[in-house]
Amino acid sequence: MRITWHIEKQRGNLRPQLSYSVILEGHEKGLALPYVRVESTIPEPPAAWQAHCHPGEHERAGAAPAGCYSLATPSHAMRGTGQTLRLPWRADNRYPEVEASFRQLREAFEAELAAARASEPMDEGGELTVSLELKRDMALAIVADRLLRLAK
């Protein structure tokens, strides 16, 4: 699995945007890994639909976050996944919870990967035929039937 992310903020009162993608490698897809989702510590700003946050509004006025974002990996059936999230405006432009949250996602994914790898492959077959006792019991009847057909 490969997680990449990028935070971009324009000058001024604009909120930063976090873009991320998660791509599974071939052997990970081959294990039919499920969709893994974690609740991150990345805060969703109030009125996250707004690209800006003016002084004295929302997070700049001390308003609590609307919650935290969920992060996810794709399932084995998907090529990859990506998302863009709006982050709260911060004067110092520091977002340490981003890397910590992606580490949390990686750990959850690795637990699923280890569980899938622990499920050993198998290739088993078998064959059953009529029992020897039944063959002996039927042999007389079969021979008698054939003799009667020849006699006709």
mmCIF file of C-alpha atoms in Angstrom:
data_model
loop_
_atom_site.group_PDB
_atom_site.id
_atom_site.type_symbol
_atom_site.label_atom_id
_atom_site.label_comp_id
_atom_site.label_asym_id
_atom_site.label_seq_id
_atom_site.Cartn_x
_atom_site.Cartn_y
_atom_site.Cartn_z
ATOM 1 C CA MET A 1 0.000 0.000 0.000
ATOM 2 C CA ARG A 2 1.154 3.465 -0.760
ATOM 3 C CA ILE A 3 -0.334 6.567 0.897
ATOM 4 C CA THR A 4 0.536 9.979 -0.483
ATOM 5 C CA TRP A 5 -0.768 13.323 0.714
ATOM 6 C CA HIS A 6 -0.325 16.973 -0.002
ATOM 7 C CA ILE A 7 -1.502 20.069 1.891
ATOM 8 C CA GLU A 8 -1.888 23.265 -0.076
ATOM 9 C CA LYS A 9 -2.978 26.671 1.182
ATOM 10 C CA GLN A 10 -3.237 29.884 -0.769
ATOM 11 C CA ARG A 11 -2.169 33.180 0.806
ATOM 12 C CA GLY A 12 -4.795 34.966 2.864
ATOM 13 C CA ASN A 13 -7.930 33.780 4.602
ATOM 14 C CA LEU A 14 -8.275 30.624 2.562
ATOM 15 C CA ARG A 15 -8.365 27.285 4.310
ATOM 16 C CA PRO A 16 -5.794 24.643 3.366
ATOM 17 C CA GLN A 17 -6.799 21.576 1.421
ATOM 18 C CA LEU A 18 -5.485 18.105 2.144
ATOM 19 C CA SER A 19 -5.443 15.790 -0.861
ATOM 20 C CA TYR A 20 -4.548 12.150 -0.358
ATOM 21 C CA SER A 21 -4.545 8.891 -2.253
ATOM 22 C CA VAL A 22 -4.161 5.279 -1.214
ATOM 23 C CA ILE A 23 -3.065 2.698 -3.778
ATOM 24 C CA LEU A 24 -2.869 -1.030 -3.111
ATOM 25 C CA GLU A 25 -0.092 -3.152 -4.578
ATOM 26 C CA GLY A 26 -0.869 -6.231 -6.660
ATOM 27 C CA HIS A 27 -0.111 -8.778 -3.951
ATOM 28 C CA GLU A 28 -2.344 -6.867 -1.521
ATOM 29 C CA LYS A 29 -5.239 -6.914 -3.991
ATOM 30 C CA GLY A 30 -4.592 -10.637 -4.487
ATOM 31 C CA LEU A 31 -5.387 -11.248 -0.806
ATOM 32 C CA ALA A 32 -8.883 -9.743 -1.244
ATOM 33 C CA LEU A 33 -8.359 -7.208 1.522
ATOM 34 C CA PRO A 34 -11.442 -5.410 2.778
ATOM 35 C CA TYR A 35 -12.077 -1.709 2.878
ATOM 36 C CA VAL A 36 -10.280 -0.324 5.979
ATOM 37 C CA ARG A 37 -11.610 2.841 7.616
ATOM 38 C CA VAL A 38 -10.325 4.763 10.657
ATOM 39 C CA GLU A 39 -11.570 7.816 12.493
ATOM 40 C CA SER A 40 -8.666 10.257 12.220
ATOM 41 C CA THR A 41 -7.653 13.096 14.511
ATOM 42 C CA ILE A 42 -7.793 15.529 11.568
ATOM 43 C CA PRO A 43 -10.405 18.137 12.532
ATOM 44 C CA GLU A 44 -13.159 19.082 10.131
ATOM 45 C CA PRO A 45 -13.635 22.841 10.424
ATOM 46 C CA PRO A 46 -17.059 24.306 11.089
ATOM 47 C CA ALA A 47 -18.719 25.220 7.786
ATOM 48 C CA ALA A 48 -16.140 23.082 5.972
ATOM 49 C CA TRP A 49 -17.949 23.753 2.701
ATOM 50 C CA GLN A 50 -16.515 27.308 2.808
ATOM 51 C CA ALA A 51 -13.097 27.663 1.217
ATOM 52 C CA HIS A 52 -12.289 30.637 3.450
ATOM 53 C CA CYS A 53 -12.359 31.591 7.120
ATOM 54 C CA HIS A 54 -12.373 35.296 7.928
ATOM 55 C CA PRO A 55 -10.887 36.681 11.152
ATOM 56 C CA GLY A 56 -13.365 36.321 14.017
ATOM 57 C CA GLU A 57 -15.338 33.543 12.278
ATOM 58 C CA HIS A 58 -15.563 29.803 12.916
ATOM 59 C CA GLU A 59 -12.227 28.315 14.030
ATOM 60 C CA ARG A 60 -10.642 31.772 14.124
ATOM 61 C CA ALA A 61 -13.299 32.739 16.695
ATOM 62 C CA GLY A 62 -12.589 29.636 18.784
ATOM 63 C CA ALA A 63 -15.469 27.507 17.469
ATOM 64 C CA ALA A 64 -15.067 23.784 18.016
ATOM 65 C CA PRO A 65 -14.440 21.538 15.017
ATOM 66 C CA ALA A 66 -17.458 19.916 13.388
ATOM 67 C CA GLY A 67 -15.821 16.540 14.057
ATOM 68 C CA CYS A 68 -12.937 14.566 12.666
ATOM 69 C CA TYR A 69 -12.564 13.099 9.203
ATOM 70 C CA SER A 70 -12.569 9.387 8.436
ATOM 71 C CA LEU A 71 -9.730 8.024 6.318
ATOM 72 C CA ALA A 72 -10.015 4.874 4.243
ATOM 73 C CA THR A 73 -8.146 2.444 2.043
ATOM 74 C CA PRO A 74 -9.728 1.006 -1.075
ATOM 75 C CA SER A 75 -11.076 -2.537 -1.143
ATOM 76 C CA HIS A 76 -9.311 -5.151 -3.232
ATOM 77 C CA ALA A 77 -11.797 -4.588 -6.059
ATOM 78 C CA MET A 78 -10.864 -0.918 -6.443
ATOM 79 C CA ARG A 79 -7.839 0.494 -8.222
ATOM 80 C CA GLY A 80 -7.193 3.129 -5.591
ATOM 81 C CA THR A 81 -8.906 5.826 -3.629
ATOM 82 C CA GLY A 82 -8.370 9.498 -3.099
ATOM 83 C CA GLN A 83 -10.055 12.374 -1.421
ATOM 84 C CA THR A 84 -9.701 16.102 -0.807
ATOM 85 C CA LEU A 85 -10.481 17.450 2.652
ATOM 86 C CA ARG A 86 -10.675 21.031 3.841
ATOM 87 C CA LEU A 87 -8.578 21.732 6.941
ATOM 88 C CA PRO A 88 -9.161 24.430 9.550
ATOM 89 C CA TRP A 89 -7.332 27.717 9.093
ATOM 90 C CA ARG A 90 -4.254 27.983 11.357
ATOM 91 C CA ALA A 91 -1.860 30.896 11.652
ATOM 92 C CA ASP A 92 1.172 28.585 11.945
ATOM 93 C CA ASN A 93 0.127 26.285 9.047
ATOM 94 C CA ARG A 94 1.064 23.232 11.123
ATOM 95 C CA TYR A 95 -1.014 20.046 10.886
ATOM 96 C CA PRO A 96 0.874 17.288 12.756
ATOM 97 C CA GLU A 97 -2.294 15.215 13.087
ATOM 98 C CA VAL A 98 -2.256 14.547 9.346
ATOM 99 C CA GLU A 99 0.802 12.301 9.406
ATOM 100 C CA ALA A 100 -0.288 10.732 12.712
ATOM 101 C CA SER A 101 -3.678 9.860 11.219
ATOM 102 C CA PHE A 102 -2.160 8.308 8.112
ATOM 103 C CA ARG A 103 0.100 6.233 10.378
ATOM 104 C CA GLN A 104 -3.048 5.081 12.187
ATOM 105 C CA LEU A 105 -4.612 4.116 8.837
ATOM 106 C CA ARG A 106 -1.457 2.226 7.864
ATOM 107 C CA GLU A 107 -1.469 0.298 11.168
ATOM 108 C CA ALA A 108 -5.124 -0.694 10.735
ATOM 109 C CA PHE A 109 -4.399 -1.790 7.165
ATOM 110 C CA GLU A 110 -1.345 -3.777 8.239
ATOM 111 C CA ALA A 111 -3.465 -5.645 10.811
ATOM 112 C CA GLU A 112 -5.908 -6.634 8.029
ATOM 113 C CA LEU A 113 -2.993 -7.580 5.779
ATOM 114 C CA ALA A 114 -1.442 -9.805 8.474
ATOM 115 C CA ALA A 115 -4.787 -11.518 9.102
ATOM 116 C CA ALA A 116 -5.273 -12.179 5.383
ATOM 117 C CA ARG A 117 -1.730 -13.541 5.000
ATOM 118 C CA ALA A 118 -2.308 -15.891 7.951
ATOM 119 C CA SER A 119 -5.135 -17.577 6.061
ATOM 120 C CA GLU A 120 -3.152 -20.366 4.393
ATOM 121 C CA PRO A 121 -3.916 -21.544 0.859
ATOM 122 C CA MET A 122 -5.155 -25.034 0.193
ATOM 123 C CA ASP A 123 -5.700 -27.347 -2.749
ATOM 124 C CA GLU A 124 -7.519 -30.507 -1.802
ATOM 125 C CA GLY A 125 -9.258 -33.131 -3.861
ATOM 126 C CA GLY A 126 -10.605 -36.595 -3.448
ATOM 127 C CA GLU A 127 -12.357 -39.462 -5.153
ATOM 128 C CA LEU A 128 -14.858 -42.025 -4.003
ATOM 129 C CA THR A 129 -16.005 -45.145 -5.823
ATOM 130 C CA VAL A 130 -18.512 -47.852 -5.043
ATOM 131 C CA SER A 131 -17.413 -49.989 -2.102
ATOM 132 C CA LEU A 132 -15.859 -53.424 -2.676
ATOM 133 C CA GLU A 133 -18.665 -55.125 -0.727
ATOM 134 C CA LEU A 134 -21.333 -53.655 -3.006
ATOM 135 C CA LYS A 135 -19.328 -54.576 -6.107
ATOM 136 C CA ARG A 136 -19.208 -58.222 -4.914
ATOM 137 C CA ASP A 137 -22.935 -58.205 -4.184
ATOM 138 C CA MET A 138 -23.727 -56.730 -7.591
ATOM 139 C CA ALA A 139 -21.277 -58.885 -9.553
ATOM 140 C CA LEU A 140 -23.516 -61.945 -9.640
ATOM 141 C CA ALA A 141 -26.511 -59.934 -10.808
ATOM 142 C CA ILE A 142 -24.482 -58.182 -13.524
ATOM 143 C CA VAL A 143 -22.991 -61.434 -14.834
ATOM 144 C CA ALA A 144 -26.429 -63.090 -14.805
ATOM 145 C CA ASP A 145 -27.951 -60.157 -16.691
ATOM 146 C CA ARG A 146 -25.246 -60.299 -19.356
ATOM 147 C CA LEU A 147 -25.639 -64.045 -19.804
ATOM 148 C CA LEU A 148 -29.382 -63.648 -20.244
ATOM 149 C CA ARG A 149 -28.863 -60.953 -22.886
ATOM 150 C CA LEU A 150 -26.446 -63.200 -24.773
ATOM 151 C CA ALA A 151 -28.893 -66.060 -24.627
ATOM 152 C CA LYS A 152 -31.615 -64.054 -26.307
#
